[in-house]
Amino acid sequence: MLIWLDIPETKELCVKNTSELAELLPSLSVFIQVVEKGSFSSAGRETSLAPSSVSRMIDRLEKRLNVVLFTRSTRSVTTTEVGLEIYRQAQAVLSATQALFSQADSFSDTPQGVLRITAPNTLGKILLTPFLPAFLRRYPEINVELTLSDRVSNLAQDAYDLALRVTESPPENMVARALMPIDYVLVCSADYDEVLPDFPAGLIKHNIFFPDERQFRGAWRFWQNEIMESVTLVPRLMINNSDAMIDAILQGVGIALIPTFIANRYIASGKLRRVLPDWRVENPLPRNTYAITLPNKLLPLKTRVFIDDFMQWIKAEGRI
């Protein structure tokens, strides 16, 4: 069987059989990483390969395709015009390969196989860690590989089945299922020994911690039914990580604004308590948590049951 690759400005090339195509797939995957990361060393770190191994794989791929994929110098690697075209085709090949396995999985009556998930660190720790044990007991033939990282992964190239992301706008070329909104609440440690305010203006007398996002700087708006109060607060501490924020606030030295889904767990355990419980903080950074999957027509059964069960669990836990 001949598998044709349409590569402009070169002679017409073909892969002679599926065995040869299978041999090319690892090189194509590495090639994609070099294009996206901009260097052999960065691609090597991403694929756990030495830069010399990456270089050899690219050399073999160039010889097989009879084209120059990169212009190399001592300081940079630049993708050639034909390299960019092959990059687009390589993406399509790997995406089609993953879709083939996904479609095969979808015909199974029993959820099974390895489910690869990527999620932000805090979201995974607070939500996925308590959810997964019951899920694994319910589906004994599903094995989960969970990667917690605040780096946004490429689902197709990194071969993930599912990504959980917190964002204002999910990627248009993916399928996004909204799981829950990200709202914020004011909390303090149960051991906080200052007298808590009854009105938002009283917050200026306290140490205030809040996320290191530009949207939170300036005036905060608080609502109680139809009453609105605006307060400008100067942070004593700004942190770009919710886990670190929790660690700081548990020391009992201030009041923090943190996502509700994180606060609920600590409020329920008695470690944190609400501040201004009768007032709602207007969210300056409206975002949602999404389950992101590739735009396959047939979603694998293992992925479908995970999303369905996870959404039901979030609702049952009162996260939304």
mmCIF file of C-alpha atoms in Angstrom:
data_model
loop_
_atom_site.group_PDB
_atom_site.id
_atom_site.type_symbol
_atom_site.label_atom_id
_atom_site.label_comp_id
_atom_site.label_asym_id
_atom_site.label_seq_id
_atom_site.Cartn_x
_atom_site.Cartn_y
_atom_site.Cartn_z
ATOM 1 C CA MET A 1 0.000 0.000 0.000
ATOM 2 C CA LEU A 2 1.270 3.490 -0.867
ATOM 3 C CA ILE A 3 0.600 6.428 1.449
ATOM 4 C CA TRP A 4 1.112 9.730 -0.345
ATOM 5 C CA LEU A 5 2.384 12.930 1.237
ATOM 6 C CA ASP A 6 1.688 16.075 -0.767
ATOM 7 C CA ILE A 7 4.735 18.277 -0.141
ATOM 8 C CA PRO A 8 4.989 21.482 -2.220
ATOM 9 C CA GLU A 9 8.131 22.414 -4.132
ATOM 10 C CA THR A 10 9.494 18.876 -3.874
ATOM 11 C CA LYS A 11 9.058 15.805 -5.924
ATOM 12 C CA GLU A 12 6.021 13.732 -5.086
ATOM 13 C CA LEU A 13 6.850 11.485 -2.147
ATOM 14 C CA CYS A 14 5.163 8.478 -0.680
ATOM 15 C CA VAL A 15 5.443 6.187 2.296
ATOM 16 C CA LYS A 16 5.582 2.682 0.911
ATOM 17 C CA ASN A 17 3.619 0.888 3.620
ATOM 18 C CA THR A 18 2.027 1.269 7.043
ATOM 19 C CA SER A 19 5.105 -0.234 8.691
ATOM 20 C CA GLU A 20 7.249 2.570 7.323
ATOM 21 C CA LEU A 21 4.666 5.129 8.419
ATOM 22 C CA ALA A 22 4.717 3.660 11.932
ATOM 23 C CA GLU A 23 8.498 4.069 11.988
ATOM 24 C CA LEU A 24 8.143 7.710 10.984
ATOM 25 C CA LEU A 25 5.615 8.632 13.684
ATOM 26 C CA PRO A 26 8.148 9.084 16.541
ATOM 27 C CA SER A 27 10.309 11.303 14.302
ATOM 28 C CA LEU A 28 7.287 13.332 13.242
ATOM 29 C CA SER A 29 6.333 13.809 16.884
ATOM 30 C CA VAL A 30 9.847 15.028 17.745
ATOM 31 C CA PHE A 31 9.871 17.241 14.635
ATOM 32 C CA ILE A 32 6.652 18.925 15.816
ATOM 33 C CA GLN A 33 8.211 19.603 19.225
ATOM 34 C CA VAL A 34 11.283 21.216 17.623
ATOM 35 C CA VAL A 35 9.063 23.520 15.553
ATOM 36 C CA GLU A 36 6.936 24.486 18.560
ATOM 37 C CA LYS A 37 9.757 24.803 21.117
ATOM 38 C CA GLY A 38 12.231 26.467 18.764
ATOM 39 C CA SER A 39 15.291 24.377 19.599
ATOM 40 C CA PHE A 40 16.577 20.818 19.764
ATOM 41 C CA SER A 41 17.391 21.120 23.462
ATOM 42 C CA SER A 42 13.881 22.352 24.389
ATOM 43 C CA ALA A 43 12.320 19.599 22.290
ATOM 44 C CA GLY A 44 14.602 17.101 24.023
ATOM 45 C CA ARG A 45 13.443 18.224 27.460
ATOM 46 C CA GLU A 46 9.826 17.921 26.358
ATOM 47 C CA THR A 47 10.318 14.390 24.980
ATOM 48 C CA SER A 48 12.933 13.206 27.530
ATOM 49 C CA LEU A 49 15.541 12.829 24.767
ATOM 50 C CA ALA A 50 19.091 14.123 24.568
ATOM 51 C CA PRO A 51 19.565 16.982 22.059
ATOM 52 C CA SER A 52 21.902 14.716 20.078
ATOM 53 C CA SER A 53 19.136 12.103 19.785
ATOM 54 C CA VAL A 54 16.707 14.766 18.611
ATOM 55 C CA SER A 55 19.238 15.924 16.023
ATOM 56 C CA ARG A 56 19.735 12.373 14.691
ATOM 57 C CA MET A 57 15.971 11.823 14.395
ATOM 58 C CA ILE A 58 15.574 15.074 12.448
ATOM 59 C CA ASP A 59 18.502 14.144 10.185
ATOM 60 C CA ARG A 60 16.913 10.776 9.385
ATOM 61 C CA LEU A 61 13.551 12.416 8.732
ATOM 62 C CA GLU A 62 15.121 14.949 6.372
ATOM 63 C CA LYS A 63 16.895 12.175 4.466
ATOM 64 C CA ARG A 64 13.721 10.113 4.213
ATOM 65 C CA LEU A 65 11.637 13.038 2.976
ATOM 66 C CA ASN A 66 14.500 14.449 0.892
ATOM 67 C CA VAL A 67 13.940 17.982 2.172
ATOM 68 C CA VAL A 68 15.602 20.457 4.530
ATOM 69 C CA LEU A 69 13.287 21.028 7.490
ATOM 70 C CA PHE A 70 15.369 23.519 9.459
ATOM 71 C CA THR A 71 17.986 26.168 8.850
ATOM 72 C CA ARG A 72 20.508 25.698 11.638
ATOM 73 C CA SER A 73 22.993 28.132 13.150
ATOM 74 C CA THR A 74 25.005 28.080 16.358
ATOM 75 C CA ARG A 75 22.336 30.158 18.089
ATOM 76 C CA SER A 76 19.018 29.277 16.500
ATOM 77 C CA VAL A 77 16.931 26.789 14.565
ATOM 78 C CA THR A 78 14.574 28.237 11.934
ATOM 79 C CA THR A 79 11.882 26.175 10.227
ATOM 80 C CA THR A 80 12.059 26.317 6.434
ATOM 81 C CA GLU A 81 9.035 26.983 4.226
ATOM 82 C CA VAL A 82 8.696 23.344 3.307
ATOM 83 C CA GLY A 83 9.283 22.467 6.956
ATOM 84 C CA LEU A 84 6.267 24.533 7.962
ATOM 85 C CA GLU A 85 4.119 22.733 5.398
ATOM 86 C CA ILE A 86 5.288 19.332 6.639
ATOM 87 C CA TYR A 87 4.652 20.519 10.204
ATOM 88 C CA ARG A 88 1.002 21.095 9.328
ATOM 89 C CA GLN A 89 0.775 17.686 7.664
ATOM 90 C CA ALA A 90 2.532 15.996 10.585
ATOM 91 C CA GLN A 91 0.002 17.506 12.967
ATOM 92 C CA ALA A 92 -2.797 16.084 10.835
ATOM 93 C CA VAL A 93 -1.139 12.630 10.749
ATOM 94 C CA LEU A 94 -0.750 12.449 14.536
ATOM 95 C CA SER A 95 -4.229 13.816 15.115
ATOM 96 C CA ALA A 96 -5.688 11.223 12.735
ATOM 97 C CA THR A 97 -3.744 8.463 14.495
ATOM 98 C CA GLN A 98 -5.130 9.493 17.863
ATOM 99 C CA ALA A 99 -8.637 9.766 16.396
ATOM 100 C CA LEU A 100 -8.344 6.214 15.060
ATOM 101 C CA PHE A 101 -7.638 4.829 18.521
ATOM 102 C CA SER A 102 -10.337 7.010 20.046
ATOM 103 C CA GLN A 103 -12.921 5.707 17.605
ATOM 104 C CA ALA A 104 -11.873 2.125 18.284
ATOM 105 C CA ASP A 105 -12.239 2.707 22.016
ATOM 106 C CA SER A 106 -15.677 4.252 21.564
ATOM 107 C CA PHE A 107 -17.116 0.987 20.240
ATOM 108 C CA SER A 108 -16.344 -0.841 23.464
ATOM 109 C CA ASP A 109 -19.279 -1.476 25.799
ATOM 110 C CA THR A 110 -16.980 -1.413 28.837
ATOM 111 C CA PRO A 111 -14.986 1.720 29.738
ATOM 112 C CA GLN A 112 -11.373 0.651 29.601
ATOM 113 C CA GLY A 113 -7.846 1.678 28.743
ATOM 114 C CA VAL A 114 -5.447 4.362 29.904
ATOM 115 C CA LEU A 115 -7.030 7.789 30.444
ATOM 116 C CA ARG A 116 -4.418 10.552 30.238
ATOM 117 C CA ILE A 117 -5.466 13.802 31.940
ATOM 118 C CA THR A 118 -3.685 17.101 32.439
ATOM 119 C CA ALA A 119 -4.864 19.750 34.903
ATOM 120 C CA PRO A 120 -3.540 22.808 36.773
ATOM 121 C CA ASN A 121 -1.823 22.008 40.057
ATOM 122 C CA THR A 122 -4.368 23.514 42.448
ATOM 123 C CA LEU A 123 -7.420 22.335 40.517
ATOM 124 C CA GLY A 124 -6.057 18.800 40.442
ATOM 125 C CA LYS A 125 -5.186 18.801 44.116
ATOM 126 C CA ILE A 126 -8.522 20.214 45.316
ATOM 127 C CA LEU A 127 -10.925 18.480 42.914
ATOM 128 C CA LEU A 128 -9.379 15.511 41.123
ATOM 129 C CA THR A 129 -7.525 13.990 44.059
ATOM 130 C CA PRO A 130 -10.693 13.427 46.143
ATOM 131 C CA PHE A 131 -12.749 12.414 43.085
ATOM 132 C CA LEU A 132 -10.468 9.804 41.525
ATOM 133 C CA PRO A 133 -10.508 6.990 44.152
ATOM 134 C CA ALA A 134 -14.269 6.383 43.768
ATOM 135 C CA PHE A 135 -13.969 6.687 39.986
ATOM 136 C CA LEU A 136 -11.235 4.027 39.886
ATOM 137 C CA ARG A 137 -13.308 1.697 42.067
ATOM 138 C CA ARG A 138 -16.296 2.114 39.763
ATOM 139 C CA TYR A 139 -14.291 1.486 36.585
ATOM 140 C CA PRO A 140 -11.678 -1.177 37.354
ATOM 141 C CA GLU A 141 -10.571 -1.434 33.710
ATOM 142 C CA ILE A 142 -9.631 2.250 33.419
ATOM 143 C CA ASN A 143 -6.133 3.330 34.429
ATOM 144 C CA VAL A 144 -5.562 7.053 34.930
ATOM 145 C CA GLU A 145 -2.357 8.958 34.185
ATOM 146 C CA LEU A 146 -2.766 12.395 35.759
ATOM 147 C CA THR A 147 -0.274 15.186 35.059
ATOM 148 C CA LEU A 148 -0.571 18.277 37.239
ATOM 149 C CA SER A 149 1.065 21.298 35.674
ATOM 150 C CA ASP A 150 0.232 24.961 35.228
ATOM 151 C CA ARG A 151 1.723 24.750 31.730
ATOM 152 C CA VAL A 152 -0.928 24.630 29.005
ATOM 153 C CA SER A 153 -0.395 21.374 27.117
ATOM 154 C CA ASN A 154 -1.047 20.592 23.475
ATOM 155 C CA LEU A 155 -3.553 17.738 23.691
ATOM 156 C CA ALA A 156 -2.769 16.306 20.271
ATOM 157 C CA GLN A 157 1.016 16.425 20.520
ATOM 158 C CA ASP A 158 1.216 15.413 24.185
ATOM 159 C CA ALA A 159 -1.348 12.615 23.613
ATOM 160 C CA TYR A 160 -3.749 13.637 26.371
ATOM 161 C CA ASP A 161 -7.353 12.447 26.302
ATOM 162 C CA LEU A 162 -8.595 15.331 28.410
ATOM 163 C CA ALA A 163 -7.461 18.641 29.851
ATOM 164 C CA LEU A 164 -9.032 20.625 32.680
ATOM 165 C CA ARG A 165 -8.481 24.338 32.218
ATOM 166 C CA VAL A 166 -9.530 27.536 33.938
ATOM 167 C CA THR A 167 -10.004 30.216 31.305
ATOM 168 C CA GLU A 168 -12.144 33.092 30.103
ATOM 169 C CA SER A 169 -12.382 31.640 26.601
ATOM 170 C CA PRO A 170 -11.643 27.987 25.741
ATOM 171 C CA PRO A 171 -9.775 27.218 22.491
ATOM 172 C CA GLU A 172 -12.059 27.390 19.477
ATOM 173 C CA ASN A 173 -10.509 24.363 17.788
ATOM 174 C CA MET A 174 -11.326 22.092 20.746
ATOM 175 C CA VAL A 175 -14.495 20.783 22.391
ATOM 176 C CA ALA A 176 -15.058 22.527 25.728
ATOM 177 C CA ARG A 177 -17.586 21.429 28.364
ATOM 178 C CA ALA A 178 -18.184 23.947 31.154
ATOM 179 C CA LEU A 179 -17.814 22.339 34.590
ATOM 180 C CA MET A 180 -18.158 25.228 37.032
ATOM 181 C CA PRO A 181 -17.594 28.983 37.313
ATOM 182 C CA ILE A 182 -14.681 30.341 39.299
ATOM 183 C CA ASP A 183 -16.078 32.641 41.984
ATOM 184 C CA TYR A 184 -14.230 34.265 44.873
ATOM 185 C CA VAL A 185 -14.860 34.598 48.592
ATOM 186 C CA LEU A 186 -13.179 36.393 51.503
ATOM 187 C CA VAL A 187 -11.825 34.125 54.239
ATOM 188 C CA CYS A 188 -9.585 34.154 57.258
ATOM 189 C CA SER A 189 -8.098 31.507 59.505
ATOM 190 C CA ALA A 190 -10.276 30.107 62.262
ATOM 191 C CA ASP A 191 -7.512 31.363 64.605
ATOM 192 C CA TYR A 192 -7.603 34.937 63.277
ATOM 193 C CA ASP A 193 -7.916 37.031 66.441
ATOM 194 C CA GLU A 194 -8.885 40.426 64.959
ATOM 195 C CA VAL A 195 -12.494 41.653 65.119
ATOM 196 C CA LEU A 196 -14.009 40.986 61.689
ATOM 197 C CA PRO A 197 -15.705 43.855 59.848
ATOM 198 C CA ASP A 198 -19.471 44.079 59.356
ATOM 199 C CA PHE A 199 -19.155 46.236 56.245
ATOM 200 C CA PRO A 200 -16.698 46.213 53.314
ATOM 201 C CA ALA A 201 -15.172 49.580 54.308
ATOM 202 C CA GLY A 202 -13.883 47.924 57.486
ATOM 203 C CA LEU A 203 -11.476 45.780 55.443
ATOM 204 C CA ILE A 204 -8.992 48.651 55.201
ATOM 205 C CA LYS A 205 -8.046 48.020 58.849
ATOM 206 C CA HIS A 206 -6.896 44.459 58.076
ATOM 207 C CA ASN A 207 -4.020 42.778 56.262
ATOM 208 C CA ILE A 208 -5.484 41.814 52.890
ATOM 209 C CA PHE A 209 -4.074 39.071 50.668
ATOM 210 C CA PHE A 210 -5.266 38.571 47.098
ATOM 211 C CA PRO A 211 -4.258 36.963 43.799
ATOM 212 C CA ASP A 212 -1.470 38.493 41.752
ATOM 213 C CA GLU A 213 -3.714 39.385 38.811
ATOM 214 C CA ARG A 214 -4.085 42.904 37.443
ATOM 215 C CA GLN A 215 -7.905 42.585 37.537
ATOM 216 C CA PHE A 216 -7.815 42.479 41.343
ATOM 217 C CA ARG A 217 -5.910 45.735 41.687
ATOM 218 C CA GLY A 218 -7.994 48.830 42.340
ATOM 219 C CA ALA A 219 -11.527 49.070 43.700
ATOM 220 C CA TRP A 220 -13.491 45.991 44.767
ATOM 221 C CA ARG A 221 -17.275 46.035 44.538
ATOM 222 C CA PHE A 222 -19.376 44.319 47.200
ATOM 223 C CA TRP A 223 -23.090 43.572 46.899
ATOM 224 C CA GLN A 224 -25.781 42.946 49.503
ATOM 225 C CA ASN A 225 -29.042 42.555 47.640
ATOM 226 C CA GLU A 226 -29.350 45.913 45.821
ATOM 227 C CA ILE A 227 -26.777 47.703 47.963
ATOM 228 C CA MET A 228 -23.306 48.148 46.466
ATOM 229 C CA GLU A 229 -20.160 49.342 48.234
ATOM 230 C CA SER A 230 -16.857 50.005 46.520
ATOM 231 C CA VAL A 231 -13.603 49.722 48.469
ATOM 232 C CA THR A 232 -10.029 50.253 47.283
ATOM 233 C CA LEU A 233 -7.677 47.965 49.169
ATOM 234 C CA VAL A 234 -3.890 47.904 49.259
ATOM 235 C CA PRO A 235 -2.587 44.312 49.430
ATOM 236 C CA ARG A 236 -0.133 43.361 52.142
ATOM 237 C CA LEU A 237 0.570 40.194 50.166
ATOM 238 C CA MET A 238 -0.042 39.179 46.545
ATOM 239 C CA ILE A 239 0.567 35.572 45.492
ATOM 240 C CA ASN A 240 0.184 33.924 42.091
ATOM 241 C CA ASN A 241 -0.453 30.456 43.519
ATOM 242 C CA SER A 242 -3.565 29.411 45.474
ATOM 243 C CA ASP A 243 -1.765 26.688 47.449
ATOM 244 C CA ALA A 244 0.732 29.257 48.716
ATOM 245 C CA MET A 245 -2.132 31.637 49.503
ATOM 246 C CA ILE A 246 -3.822 28.971 51.647
ATOM 247 C CA ASP A 247 -0.573 28.283 53.494
ATOM 248 C CA ALA A 248 -0.180 31.993 54.226
ATOM 249 C CA ILE A 249 -3.746 32.645 55.369
ATOM 250 C CA LEU A 250 -3.777 29.629 57.693
ATOM 251 C CA GLN A 251 -1.097 31.419 59.734
ATOM 252 C CA GLY A 252 -3.842 33.750 61.011
ATOM 253 C CA VAL A 253 -2.335 37.080 59.996
ATOM 254 C CA GLY A 254 -4.847 38.431 57.485
ATOM 255 C CA ILE A 255 -7.900 38.100 55.240
ATOM 256 C CA ALA A 256 -7.629 36.576 51.766
ATOM 257 C CA LEU A 257 -9.658 36.521 48.582
ATOM 258 C CA ILE A 258 -9.517 33.002 47.139
ATOM 259 C CA PRO A 259 -11.594 30.889 44.731
ATOM 260 C CA THR A 260 -14.738 29.502 46.331
ATOM 261 C CA PHE A 261 -14.043 25.905 45.255
ATOM 262 C CA ILE A 262 -10.795 26.028 47.234
ATOM 263 C CA ALA A 263 -12.237 27.831 50.246
ATOM 264 C CA ASN A 264 -15.200 25.450 50.658
ATOM 265 C CA ARG A 265 -12.989 22.530 51.568
ATOM 266 C CA TYR A 266 -11.228 24.442 54.354
ATOM 267 C CA ILE A 267 -14.427 26.091 55.597
ATOM 268 C CA ALA A 268 -16.083 22.669 55.879
ATOM 269 C CA SER A 269 -13.121 21.351 57.896
ATOM 270 C CA GLY A 270 -13.220 24.362 60.246
ATOM 271 C CA LYS A 271 -9.779 25.671 59.251
ATOM 272 C CA LEU A 272 -11.153 28.800 57.540
ATOM 273 C CA ARG A 273 -14.200 30.991 58.111
ATOM 274 C CA ARG A 274 -16.060 33.406 55.881
ATOM 275 C CA VAL A 275 -15.527 37.146 56.120
ATOM 276 C CA LEU A 276 -18.501 39.391 55.277
ATOM 277 C CA PRO A 277 -20.706 36.324 54.679
ATOM 278 C CA ASP A 278 -23.726 38.517 53.869
ATOM 279 C CA TRP A 279 -21.888 40.310 51.077
ATOM 280 C CA ARG A 280 -20.988 39.046 47.613
ATOM 281 C CA VAL A 281 -17.690 40.076 46.033
ATOM 282 C CA GLU A 282 -18.163 41.077 42.410
ATOM 283 C CA ASN A 283 -15.825 38.864 40.401
ATOM 284 C CA PRO A 284 -13.318 41.036 38.512
ATOM 285 C CA LEU A 285 -12.001 38.031 36.574
ATOM 286 C CA PRO A 286 -14.948 35.881 35.385
ATOM 287 C CA ARG A 287 -13.683 32.482 34.289
ATOM 288 C CA ASN A 288 -14.933 28.923 34.060
ATOM 289 C CA THR A 289 -13.425 25.509 34.530
ATOM 290 C CA TYR A 290 -13.693 23.478 31.326
ATOM 291 C CA ALA A 291 -13.129 19.879 30.318
ATOM 292 C CA ILE A 292 -11.261 20.188 27.009
ATOM 293 C CA THR A 293 -11.096 17.367 24.464
ATOM 294 C CA LEU A 294 -10.015 17.034 20.857
ATOM 295 C CA PRO A 295 -12.760 17.609 18.247
ATOM 296 C CA ASN A 296 -13.285 13.924 17.512
ATOM 297 C CA LYS A 297 -16.715 12.881 16.336
ATOM 298 C CA LEU A 298 -16.634 9.861 18.619
ATOM 299 C CA LEU A 299 -15.425 10.521 22.151
ATOM 300 C CA PRO A 300 -13.869 7.406 23.736
ATOM 301 C CA LEU A 301 -16.127 5.791 26.314
ATOM 302 C CA LYS A 302 -13.455 6.087 29.015
ATOM 303 C CA THR A 303 -13.400 9.862 28.478
ATOM 304 C CA ARG A 304 -17.184 10.190 28.336
ATOM 305 C CA VAL A 305 -17.777 8.405 31.634
ATOM 306 C CA PHE A 306 -15.044 10.435 33.323
ATOM 307 C CA ILE A 307 -16.568 13.767 32.254
ATOM 308 C CA ASP A 308 -20.114 12.662 33.148
ATOM 309 C CA ASP A 309 -19.121 11.305 36.563
ATOM 310 C CA PHE A 310 -16.917 14.279 37.367
ATOM 311 C CA MET A 311 -19.685 16.767 36.547
ATOM 312 C CA GLN A 312 -22.136 14.838 38.732
ATOM 313 C CA TRP A 313 -19.616 14.729 41.573
ATOM 314 C CA ILE A 314 -19.006 18.491 41.371
ATOM 315 C CA LYS A 315 -22.750 19.127 41.633
ATOM 316 C CA ALA A 316 -23.189 16.648 44.492
ATOM 317 C CA GLU A 317 -20.293 18.228 46.398
ATOM 318 C CA GLY A 318 -21.894 21.645 46.050
ATOM 319 C CA ARG A 319 -18.974 23.030 44.063
ATOM 320 C CA ILE A 320 -21.386 24.825 41.730
#
